[in-house]
Amino acid sequence: AQSVAQPEDQVNVAEGNPLTVKCTYSVSGNPYLFWYVQYPNRGLQFLLKYITGDNLVKGSYGFEAEFNKSQTSFHLKKPSALVSDSALYFCAVRDLSGSARQLTFGSGTQLTVLP
Amino acid sequence: NAGVTQTPKFQVLKTGQSMTLQCAQDMNHEYMSWYRQDPGMGLRLIHYSVGAGITDQGEVPNGYNVSRSTTEDFPLRLLSAAPSQTSVYFCASSGLAGPRNIQYFGAGTRLSVL
């Protein structure tokens, strides 16, 4: 079975500071990893994904994520946070070696960027 | 390009009533799915489909039915609504392989069951 953990329900950061939203995963085979963002009263929007290759993945709005196989982590990062980055962030995983195509989502992390 | 369209946006039901949540996509995606979002629990998969005529159960299928008669549409039916089904429901679609394997979400349906 595949699973995702987002250990922090809430992350607060000051505008202009770097931000990190943590994610760890568990799959039997190789992971296909995603980050999504959800703004209030909206659906989820795709930010970035990792399937193979460079461990540092760049995505939309200046976000990036670092894949660490030994720590089974896929933390989301941004060098300088903006107030407009405040939203709910979800990490998701799919096992590439399995036949199932379903994504498993973490419980979400509410990011608040303080002006 | 409309993407994934869900209707209605809001709905209030009484216990025992039935209803259908509509989902349509115009991206010719093979894969479609329904999730429910509850506070602190992320998104949980209800049902999914890999193509017209093919559906399967996800993590929390009880109390819900789906069908996929066309590539574009994937309605979710609540057979006899219960207060435990109060939630926000999201439909998503994606291609099956490669760069198309990114799920696109609708704006959601907020359902309250009294």
CSV table of C-alpha atoms in Angstrom, one decimal:
chain,number,residue,atom,x,y,z
A,1,ALA,CA,0.0,0.0,0.0
A,2,GLN,CA,1.1,3.6,-0.6
A,3,SER,CA,0.8,6.4,1.9
A,4,VAL,CA,1.8,10.0,2.5
A,5,ALA,CA,2.5,11.9,5.7
A,6,GLN,CA,2.5,15.6,6.1
A,7,PRO,CA,3.7,16.0,9.7
A,8,GLU,CA,2.7,19.7,10.0
A,9,ASP,CA,-0.9,20.8,10.0
A,10,GLN,CA,0.2,24.5,10.0
A,11,VAL,CA,3.3,26.3,8.9
A,12,ASN,CA,3.8,30.0,9.5
A,13,VAL,CA,6.5,32.0,7.8
A,14,ALA,CA,7.3,35.7,7.4
A,15,GLU,CA,7.1,37.2,4.0
A,16,GLY,CA,10.5,37.2,2.3
A,17,ASN,CA,11.8,34.2,4.3
A,18,PRO,CA,12.3,30.8,2.9
A,19,LEU,CA,9.6,28.2,3.4
A,20,THR,CA,9.5,24.5,3.6
A,21,VAL,CA,6.5,22.2,3.7
A,22,LYS,CA,7.4,18.6,4.6
A,23,CYS,CA,6.2,15.4,3.0
A,24,THR,CA,7.3,11.8,3.5
A,25,TYR,CA,6.0,8.8,1.6
A,26,SER,CA,5.8,5.1,1.5
A,27,VAL,CA,5.5,2.9,-1.6
A,28,SER,CA,6.5,-0.6,-2.5
A,29,GLY,CA,8.2,0.4,-5.7
A,30,ASN,CA,9.4,3.6,-7.2
A,31,PRO,CA,7.3,6.7,-6.4
A,32,TYR,CA,5.6,9.2,-8.6
A,33,LEU,CA,5.3,12.3,-6.4
A,34,PHE,CA,3.2,15.5,-6.7
A,35,TRP,CA,2.5,18.7,-4.9
A,36,TYR,CA,-0.9,20.5,-5.3
A,37,VAL,CA,-2.1,23.8,-3.8
A,38,GLN,CA,-5.6,24.7,-2.8
A,39,TYR,CA,-6.8,28.2,-2.4
A,40,PRO,CA,-10.0,28.9,-0.4
A,41,ASN,CA,-13.2,27.6,-2.0
A,42,ARG,CA,-11.2,26.3,-5.0
A,43,GLY,CA,-10.2,22.9,-6.4
A,44,LEU,CA,-6.6,21.7,-6.2
A,45,GLN,CA,-4.0,23.0,-8.6
A,46,PHE,CA,-1.0,21.1,-9.8
A,47,LEU,CA,2.4,22.7,-8.7
A,48,LEU,CA,5.0,20.1,-9.6
A,49,LYS,CA,5.8,16.5,-9.9
A,50,TYR,CA,8.8,14.0,-9.7
A,51,ILE,CA,9.0,10.8,-11.6
A,52,THR,CA,12.7,10.3,-12.3
A,53,GLY,CA,15.9,12.2,-13.0
A,54,ASP,CA,17.1,15.3,-11.1
A,55,ASN,CA,16.3,15.2,-7.5
A,56,LEU,CA,15.4,18.9,-7.4
A,57,VAL,CA,12.2,19.6,-9.3
A,58,LYS,CA,11.1,23.1,-10.2
A,59,GLY,CA,7.4,24.0,-10.5
A,60,SER,CA,4.9,26.8,-10.8
A,61,TYR,CA,5.1,30.1,-8.9
A,62,GLY,CA,8.7,29.7,-7.9
A,63,PHE,CA,8.2,26.5,-5.9
A,64,GLU,CA,10.6,23.6,-6.0
A,65,ALA,CA,10.8,20.2,-4.3
A,66,GLU,CA,13.6,18.0,-3.3
A,67,PHE,CA,13.3,14.2,-3.7
A,68,ASN,CA,15.4,12.3,-1.2
A,69,LYS,CA,15.1,8.5,-1.7
A,70,SER,CA,17.0,7.5,1.4
A,71,GLN,CA,14.8,9.6,3.6
A,72,THR,CA,11.7,8.9,1.5
A,73,SER,CA,10.9,12.6,1.5
A,74,PHE,CA,9.7,15.1,-1.0
A,75,HIS,CA,9.7,18.5,0.8
A,76,LEU,CA,8.3,21.6,-0.9
A,77,LYS,CA,10.4,24.7,-0.8
A,78,LYS,CA,10.5,28.3,-1.9
A,79,PRO,CA,13.4,30.7,-1.4
A,80,SER,CA,11.3,33.8,-0.6
A,81,ALA,CA,7.7,33.5,0.6
A,82,LEU,CA,4.9,35.8,-0.6
A,83,VAL,CA,1.7,36.6,1.3
A,84,SER,CA,-0.1,35.2,-1.8
A,85,ASP,CA,1.5,31.8,-1.2
A,86,SER,CA,-0.9,31.4,1.8
A,87,ALA,CA,-2.9,28.3,1.0
A,88,LEU,CA,-3.4,24.6,1.7
A,89,TYR,CA,-0.7,22.4,0.3
A,90,PHE,CA,-1.1,18.7,-0.5
A,91,CYS,CA,1.5,16.1,-1.2
A,92,ALA,CA,0.5,13.0,-3.2
A,93,VAL,CA,2.1,9.7,-4.3
A,94,ARG,CA,1.5,7.0,-6.7
A,95,ASP,CA,3.5,3.7,-6.9
A,96,LEU,CA,4.9,3.5,-10.4
A,97,SER,CA,5.5,-0.3,-10.2
A,98,GLY,CA,1.8,-1.0,-9.4
A,99,SER,CA,-1.1,-1.3,-11.8
A,100,ALA,CA,-3.2,1.1,-9.8
A,101,ARG,CA,-3.3,4.7,-11.1
A,102,GLN,CA,-4.8,6.2,-7.9
A,103,LEU,CA,-3.1,9.0,-6.1
A,104,THR,CA,-2.9,8.9,-2.3
A,105,PHE,CA,-2.9,12.3,-0.7
A,106,GLY,CA,-1.5,13.6,2.5
A,107,SER,CA,-3.7,15.4,5.0
A,108,GLY,CA,-2.6,18.8,3.9
A,109,THR,CA,-0.5,21.6,5.4
A,110,GLN,CA,-1.9,25.1,5.8
A,111,LEU,CA,0.7,27.6,4.9
A,112,THR,CA,0.3,31.1,6.3
A,113,VAL,CA,2.8,33.8,5.1
A,114,LEU,CA,2.7,36.8,7.5
A,115,PRO,CA,3.3,40.3,6.1
B,1,ASN,CA,-10.9,25.5,-22.4
B,2,ALA,CA,-13.3,24.7,-19.5
B,3,GLY,CA,-11.2,21.8,-18.0
B,4,VAL,CA,-13.2,20.0,-15.3
B,5,THR,CA,-16.7,21.3,-14.6
B,6,GLN,CA,-18.7,20.3,-11.5
B,7,THR,CA,-22.3,21.0,-10.8
B,8,PRO,CA,-23.9,22.1,-8.5
B,9,LYS,CA,-21.5,24.2,-6.4
B,10,PHE,CA,-23.6,23.9,-3.3
B,11,GLN,CA,-26.3,21.5,-2.2
B,12,VAL,CA,-28.3,20.8,0.9
B,13,LEU,CA,-30.1,17.5,1.3
B,14,LYS,CA,-32.2,15.9,3.9
B,15,THR,CA,-31.3,12.5,5.3
B,16,GLY,CA,-32.5,9.7,2.9
B,17,GLN,CA,-32.7,11.9,-0.2
B,18,SER,CA,-30.8,10.9,-3.3
B,19,MET,CA,-29.0,13.2,-5.7
B,20,THR,CA,-26.4,13.1,-8.5
B,21,LEU,CA,-23.2,15.3,-8.6
B,22,GLN,CA,-22.2,16.0,-12.2
B,23,CYS,CA,-18.7,16.1,-13.5
B,24,ALA,CA,-17.6,16.8,-17.1
B,25,GLN,CA,-14.2,17.3,-18.7
B,26,ASP,CA,-13.3,18.5,-22.2
B,27,MET,CA,-9.7,17.3,-22.3
B,28,ASN,CA,-10.3,13.9,-23.6
B,29,HIS,CA,-8.9,12.3,-20.5
B,30,GLU,CA,-9.2,8.6,-19.9
B,31,TYR,CA,-9.0,8.7,-16.2
B,32,MET,CA,-11.6,10.3,-14.0
B,33,SER,CA,-12.1,10.1,-10.2
B,34,TRP,CA,-14.2,11.4,-7.3
B,35,TYR,CA,-12.7,12.4,-4.0
B,36,ARG,CA,-14.2,13.7,-0.8
B,37,GLN,CA,-12.4,16.3,1.3
B,38,ASP,CA,-12.9,16.4,5.1
B,39,PRO,CA,-11.0,18.5,7.6
B,40,GLY,CA,-7.7,17.0,8.6
B,41,MET,CA,-8.1,14.0,6.3
B,42,GLY,CA,-6.9,15.2,3.0
B,43,LEU,CA,-8.6,13.8,-0.1
B,44,ARG,CA,-10.0,10.3,0.0
B,45,LEU,CA,-10.8,8.5,-3.2
B,46,ILE,CA,-14.4,7.4,-3.6
B,47,HIS,CA,-14.6,5.8,-7.2
B,48,TYR,CA,-12.6,6.1,-10.3
B,49,SER,CA,-12.7,5.2,-14.0
B,50,VAL,CA,-10.0,4.4,-16.6
B,51,GLY,CA,-12.3,4.8,-19.5
B,52,ALA,CA,-15.9,4.6,-20.7
B,53,GLY,CA,-17.7,1.6,-19.3
B,54,ILE,CA,-15.0,0.9,-16.7
B,55,THR,CA,-15.4,1.9,-13.1
B,56,ASP,CA,-13.8,0.7,-9.8
B,57,GLN,CA,-14.0,1.5,-6.1
B,58,GLY,CA,-11.6,3.6,-4.2
B,59,GLU,CA,-11.0,3.9,-0.5
B,60,VAL,CA,-14.5,5.1,0.6
B,61,PRO,CA,-17.1,3.8,-1.9
B,62,ASN,CA,-20.0,2.9,0.4
B,63,GLY,CA,-23.1,4.9,-0.2
B,64,TYR,CA,-22.0,6.1,-3.6
B,65,ASN,CA,-22.5,4.9,-7.2
B,66,VAL,CA,-20.8,5.9,-10.4
B,67,SER,CA,-21.1,5.2,-14.1
B,68,ARG,CA,-19.1,6.2,-17.1
B,69,SER,CA,-21.1,6.0,-20.3
B,70,THR,CA,-19.0,8.6,-22.2
B,71,THR,CA,-15.4,9.8,-21.9
B,72,GLU,CA,-16.5,13.2,-20.9
B,73,ASP,CA,-18.9,12.6,-18.0
B,74,PHE,CA,-18.5,10.8,-14.7
B,75,PRO,CA,-21.5,11.4,-12.4
B,76,LEU,CA,-21.5,10.5,-8.7
B,77,ARG,CA,-24.8,9.3,-7.2
B,78,LEU,CA,-25.7,9.4,-3.5
B,79,LEU,CA,-28.3,6.7,-3.1
B,80,SER,CA,-29.7,7.7,0.3
B,81,ALA,CA,-27.9,10.6,1.8
B,82,ALA,CA,-26.6,10.5,5.4
B,83,PRO,CA,-25.1,13.2,7.6
B,84,SER,CA,-21.7,11.4,7.4
B,85,GLN,CA,-21.7,12.3,3.7
B,86,THR,CA,-21.5,16.0,4.5
B,87,SER,CA,-18.3,17.0,2.8
B,88,VAL,CA,-16.7,18.8,-0.2
B,89,TYR,CA,-16.6,16.6,-3.3
B,90,PHE,CA,-14.0,17.0,-6.0
B,91,CYS,CA,-13.9,15.4,-9.4
B,92,ALA,CA,-10.6,15.1,-11.2
B,93,SER,CA,-9.4,13.8,-14.6
B,94,SER,CA,-6.1,13.0,-16.2
B,95,GLY,CA,-4.5,11.1,-19.1
B,96,LEU,CA,-3.2,7.7,-18.4
B,97,ALA,CA,0.5,8.0,-19.2
B,98,GLY,CA,3.5,10.3,-19.4
B,99,PRO,CA,3.1,14.0,-19.3
B,100,ARG,CA,-0.7,13.6,-19.4
B,101,ASN,CA,-0.7,11.9,-16.1
B,102,ILE,CA,-1.4,15.0,-14.1
B,103,GLN,CA,-4.8,15.2,-12.4
B,104,TYR,CA,-6.9,18.3,-13.0
B,105,PHE,CA,-9.5,19.1,-10.4
B,106,GLY,CA,-12.9,20.7,-10.6
B,107,ALA,CA,-13.9,23.6,-8.3
B,108,GLY,CA,-15.8,21.2,-6.0
B,109,THR,CA,-19.4,20.6,-4.7
B,110,ARG,CA,-20.1,21.5,-1.1
B,111,LEU,CA,-22.7,19.1,0.2
B,112,SER,CA,-24.6,19.3,3.5
B,113,VAL,CA,-26.8,16.5,4.7
B,114,LEU,CA,-29.2,17.5,7.5
